[in-house]
């Protein structure tokens, strides 16, 4: 294996032949360099896409921070090379290496890969290959690093089961320590790989696919997924942290331009709205908030430690953060430097949002994005995102009147039972919005319309439905393009992208072969429109006698056992199913902050809730255990 | 006019090395901006619709070159206190500050003040010393070296005399495995020679050399 010095020597000879060599050299401010020779457990954190995207991934920032806080472990980073550098690496036999020490990835004890979306699967294989590692878990031995993965795809890890040794389901902050400790223990005990994997499977929230097997029905659906060995849980419950730990603030500041190059503070995790299409909404419950004070402190620290001119507060729905008004006000007080721009993602469609943005206006917050998602009342009831046209138009008018010239509207086509009329309503509504703008500020008013295509996700009420066919999507997109008229800029998702996302997100174990074949035949960077190779994917399905429409266009039976049935997000399948049925009936379910619907979170995590009473959680309080005992006691003494 | 704001101008001399070799001019600008903010020095911004922090880097160093002699001028509030150490600990590891000096606010822009620059070029592949000497001598002995240069915009071609940009070229005594060349070029506005021009003459690809700017000398 090459030493870091050898890798650096080779790099020097090739870096000037590729675009943006700054991606491949590290040396950023706040990067942590620990002593390789004295530290016991070495973790390489990998984002399977290029540096420019990966450097801003919040999940990896958290893990980097958590691991490097330990004295006995180090974390370094790696990203995928862009195509030009990949060729150069292969040609010059430069293995994938970590940016801090330039050690090859194969030298680490653990490679932790974050896979937030499915179109990174082929890239993940490419990364393992560039690292010189056997792709399949079964082909790796003691001499290889342990490959763990996590991120949103953990709610259905099956398509990647053949490649990943252990998949983390849920939140990583605590479980990463358990894994590091287990690996360290196993290493010093000189344990076999099999023993380590068995031990890892005991950690709550860790799924070791090789210890489970799947039986199929004659119709190709799953009959059961069961442990192969005794002593591992038959169901893997997602891991959550009871209280959000202090957020990382010493962000690595990239030396080159990158996406979302800014300081971020996560203000809240989870969402109580219950939009039925939303994977994050159903899988990141319960809602846990940070206090305004903690958020401000973190913001202050991260700006001081990074020098960033831009600060973004992260959450699935900024408007729902309890302290949002207080936060905006406090931001202006604490950061009198007007050069700092502040952004609040995902604001609700109501005038309160405007007041919030107004508060940050002198901070050059960019355009205004509103996401009604659907344009008819029927659709809105189906997806459980209910606003009225009136609300949207009033808010839009106010936005234009208060001086913003551009609004971005976000809709989705392909919701269950959607018709062309529902799509036409998107056109009408958008035109009305622009008309409001014209009335308010004349020709300066602009409207950008972004129309995504819905891809059903596992562990959500729409896990039973099929995705639109090519014909349906084309007809809907054609209608939009034809009818929209001048003055509105439209962007959409190519149907091929939606299909790839769909079969991967609800795929089963047989997809591992398909992913491997697709990658072997050149599929990678599937998330980059211009790199997507749909034909390659279709050939890969054919090669394995599988039909992609089985995964995309087949409505699931109500009693179907899903490939992800053994993975639990704590939200009961019964609850999700009822929600799906309510959707068919056009019934709205209100925000569960107003009323708890017993989705399953509280019974599962009642101990955690009990340990963290008060406002941090949005779920109702659970009674302290002690009180009951005391009562019993007093009864006895009576 | 921004000149009306009370301010002072600092000239920072620094080295650019290691990973920072691969960071371009524009990115370097952002790095300085953030480093100065981290160091708590209040930058002065230009007036206008898109206020920009007042930072001027002396002369763009081509990608891949390291340097022991870079200069940047920054404008900050007059009462701000600074030190080499204070700034250094807020910089990425590839930038090393060697000195900070206050200069006159009315001093001309750094970009216009260059006179000449010196470089040390290490040839990474093996090359016989006499062959190297011969090549360098032929360049030095030439009366003129008319060359063409494509302008970035519109691809217009301009001719220039490379020879007039060269002040000195010679092989350095061997120290270690690789041959090294000393190069000195004019570094005046519109008349700047660079080692990659010489490497091209010698048909040595840029990635087969390690180039370091060792001095940048301003007009007296
Ligand atoms: S337990 Fe109740 S309050 Fe908590 S997320 Fe589920 S429905 Fe909402």
Coordinates of C-alpha atoms in Angstrom, one line a residue, chain B:
Chain B
X1 CA -15.9 58.2 -1.4
X2 CA -14.7 55.4 0.8
X3 CA -11.4 57.4 1.3
X4 CA -13.4 59.6 3.6
X5 CA -13.8 56.9 6.2
X6 CA -11.0 56.7 8.7
X7 CA -8.9 53.7 7.9
X8 CA -5.4 52.4 7.7
X9 CA -3.7 50.3 5.1
X10 CA -1.6 47.3 6.0
X11 CA 0.8 45.5 3.7
X12 CA 1.2 41.9 4.5
X13 CA 4.1 39.8 3.2
X14 CA 3.4 36.1 3.1
X15 CA 4.4 32.7 1.8
X16 CA 1.9 30.5 -0.1
X17 CA 2.8 26.8 0.0
X18 CA 1.6 23.2 0.3
X19 CA -2.1 22.8 -0.3
X20 CA -2.4 26.6 -1.0
X21 CA -0.3 26.1 -4.1
X22 CA -3.4 24.7 -5.8
X23 CA -5.7 27.6 -4.8
X24 CA -6.3 30.2 -7.4
X25 CA -6.3 34.0 -7.2
X26 CA -10.0 34.5 -6.7
X27 CA -10.3 31.8 -4.0
X28 CA -7.2 33.3 -2.2
X29 CA -9.1 36.6 -2.1
X30 CA -11.9 34.9 -0.2
X31 CA -9.5 33.1 2.1
X32 CA -8.0 36.5 3.1
X33 CA -11.4 38.0 3.6
X34 CA -12.4 35.2 6.0
X35 CA -9.1 35.0 7.8
X36 CA -9.2 38.7 8.5
X37 CA -12.7 38.4 9.8
X38 CA -11.6 35.5 12.0
X39 CA -8.7 37.6 13.3
X40 CA -11.3 40.3 14.3
X41 CA -9.9 43.0 12.1
X42 CA -12.7 45.2 10.8
X43 CA -12.3 45.4 7.0
X44 CA -13.2 48.6 5.2
X45 CA -15.7 48.0 2.4
X46 CA -16.0 49.9 -0.9
X47 CA -19.0 52.1 -1.4
X48 CA -21.7 51.3 -3.9
X49 CA -24.4 48.8 -4.6
X50 CA -22.2 45.7 -4.0
X51 CA -19.7 46.8 -1.3
X52 CA -16.5 44.8 -1.5
X53 CA -13.9 44.5 1.2
X54 CA -10.8 46.4 0.3
X55 CA -8.2 43.7 -0.3
X56 CA -5.5 43.9 -3.0
X57 CA -3.2 41.0 -3.8
X58 CA 0.0 42.1 -5.5
X59 CA 0.4 39.8 -8.4
X60 CA -1.6 36.7 -9.4
X61 CA 0.5 33.6 -8.9
X62 CA -0.3 30.9 -11.4
X63 CA -2.0 27.7 -10.1
X64 CA 0.6 25.3 -8.8
X65 CA 3.3 27.8 -7.9
X66 CA 4.4 28.3 -4.4
X67 CA 5.8 31.5 -3.2
X68 CA 7.9 33.0 -0.4
X69 CA 7.1 36.5 -1.5
X70 CA 3.5 37.3 -1.8
X71 CA 2.0 40.6 -0.8
X72 CA -1.5 41.7 0.1
X73 CA -2.8 45.2 1.0
X74 CA -5.8 45.4 3.3
X75 CA -7.7 48.4 4.6
X76 CA -9.0 48.2 8.1
X77 CA -10.4 50.5 10.8
X78 CA -7.6 52.7 12.2
X79 CA -8.0 51.7 15.8
X80 CA -7.8 47.9 15.1
X81 CA -4.8 46.2 16.7
X82 CA -3.0 43.6 14.7
X83 CA 0.0 41.3 15.0
X84 CA 1.7 38.7 12.9
X85 CA 0.8 36.0 15.4
X86 CA -2.8 37.2 15.7
X87 CA -3.2 36.9 12.0
X88 CA -1.2 33.8 11.5
X89 CA -3.3 31.7 13.8
X90 CA -6.4 32.5 11.8
X91 CA -4.9 31.5 8.4
X92 CA -5.0 28.1 6.7
X93 CA -1.7 26.2 7.1
X94 CA -0.5 27.0 3.6
X95 CA -0.2 30.7 4.3
X96 CA 2.7 32.0 6.4
X97 CA 2.9 35.7 7.3
X98 CA 6.4 37.1 7.5
X99 CA 5.7 40.8 8.1
X100 CA 3.0 43.4 8.4
X101 CA 3.7 47.0 7.7
X102 CA 1.5 50.1 7.6
X103 CA 1.7 51.9 4.3
X104 CA 0.5 55.3 3.1
X105 CA -3.2 55.3 2.2
X106 CA -2.3 57.2 -1.0
X107 CA 0.4 54.8 -2.1
X108 CA -0.3 53.4 -5.6
X109 CA -2.0 50.0 -6.0
X110 CA 0.3 47.1 -5.4
X111 CA -0.5 45.6 -8.8
X112 CA 1.1 48.6 -10.5
X113 CA 4.3 48.6 -8.4
X114 CA 6.0 45.4 -9.4
X115 CA 9.5 45.7 -10.9
X116 CA 10.9 42.2 -11.2
X117 CA 10.4 38.7 -9.7
X118 CA 12.7 35.8 -8.9
X119 CA 11.9 32.2 -9.1
X120 CA 13.4 28.9 -8.3
X121 CA 12.3 26.1 -10.5
X122 CA 12.9 22.4 -9.6
X123 CA 12.8 20.0 -12.5
X124 CA 11.2 16.8 -11.2
X125 CA 12.3 14.5 -14.0
X126 CA 15.9 13.7 -14.7
X127 CA 17.6 16.1 -17.1
X128 CA 21.4 16.3 -17.9
X129 CA 23.0 19.4 -16.6
X130 CA 24.7 20.3 -19.9
X131 CA 21.5 19.9 -21.8
X132 CA 19.8 22.3 -19.4
X133 CA 22.7 24.8 -19.6
X134 CA 22.5 24.7 -23.4
X135 CA 18.8 25.4 -23.5
X136 CA 19.0 28.2 -21.0
X137 CA 22.0 29.8 -22.8
X138 CA 20.2 29.7 -26.1
X139 CA 17.3 31.6 -24.6
X140 CA 19.6 34.1 -22.9
X141 CA 21.6 34.6 -26.1
X142 CA 18.7 35.2 -28.4
X143 CA 18.3 38.7 -29.7
X144 CA 14.5 38.4 -29.6
X145 CA 12.0 35.6 -29.0
X146 CA 8.8 36.6 -30.7
X147 CA 5.9 34.6 -29.4
X148 CA 2.1 34.6 -29.7
X149 CA -0.3 34.8 -26.9
X150 CA -4.0 34.3 -27.0
X151 CA -6.0 36.8 -25.1
X152 CA -8.6 35.2 -22.9
X153 CA -11.5 37.2 -24.3
X154 CA -12.5 36.6 -27.9
X155 CA -9.4 34.5 -28.6
X156 CA -7.5 37.4 -30.2
X157 CA -3.8 36.7 -30.7
X158 CA -1.2 39.2 -29.6
X159 CA 2.5 38.9 -30.3
X160 CA 5.1 39.7 -27.7
X161 CA 8.9 39.4 -27.3
X162 CA 9.5 36.8 -24.6
X163 CA 13.2 37.8 -24.5
X164 CA 12.4 41.3 -23.2
X165 CA 10.7 39.8 -20.2
X166 CA 13.7 37.6 -19.2
X167 CA 16.2 39.2 -16.9
X168 CA 18.3 36.2 -16.0
X169 CA 18.2 32.4 -16.3
X170 CA 20.8 30.0 -14.9
X171 CA 21.2 26.6 -13.5
X172 CA 21.7 26.4 -9.7
X173 CA 24.3 24.2 -8.1
X174 CA 23.0 20.7 -7.5
X175 CA 21.5 20.3 -4.0
X176 CA 19.7 17.0 -3.7
X177 CA 18.5 14.9 -6.6
X178 CA 16.8 17.4 -8.9
X179 CA 18.2 20.1 -11.1
X180 CA 17.1 23.6 -10.2
X181 CA 16.9 26.8 -12.3
X182 CA 17.1 30.4 -11.1
X183 CA 14.8 32.7 -13.2
X184 CA 14.3 36.4 -13.0
X185 CA 11.7 38.2 -15.0
X186 CA 10.2 41.7 -15.3
X187 CA 7.1 42.0 -13.2
X188 CA 5.7 45.3 -14.5
X189 CA 2.1 45.9 -15.4
X190 CA 1.6 44.6 -18.9
X191 CA 5.1 43.1 -19.0
X192 CA 5.3 40.1 -16.8
X193 CA 7.4 37.1 -17.4
X194 CA 6.7 33.7 -15.8
X195 CA 8.6 30.5 -15.4
X196 CA 5.9 28.5 -17.3
X197 CA 6.9 30.4 -20.4
X198 CA 10.4 29.1 -20.1
X199 CA 9.2 25.6 -19.3
X200 CA 7.2 25.7 -22.4
X201 CA 10.3 26.7 -24.4
X202 CA 12.1 23.7 -23.0
X203 CA 9.1 21.4 -23.6
X204 CA 8.8 20.6 -19.9
X205 CA 5.1 20.2 -18.8
X206 CA 4.3 22.4 -15.9
X207 CA 3.4 19.4 -13.7
X208 CA 6.9 18.1 -14.1
X209 CA 8.3 21.1 -12.3
X210 CA 8.0 22.7 -8.9
X211 CA 8.0 26.4 -9.1
X212 CA 8.6 28.8 -6.2
X213 CA 8.6 32.6 -6.4
X214 CA 11.4 33.6 -4.1
X215 CA 11.2 37.3 -4.4
X216 CA 8.9 40.0 -5.7
X217 CA 10.7 43.4 -5.9
X218 CA 8.8 46.7 -6.2
X219 CA 9.9 49.8 -8.0
X220 CA 12.1 51.9 -5.9

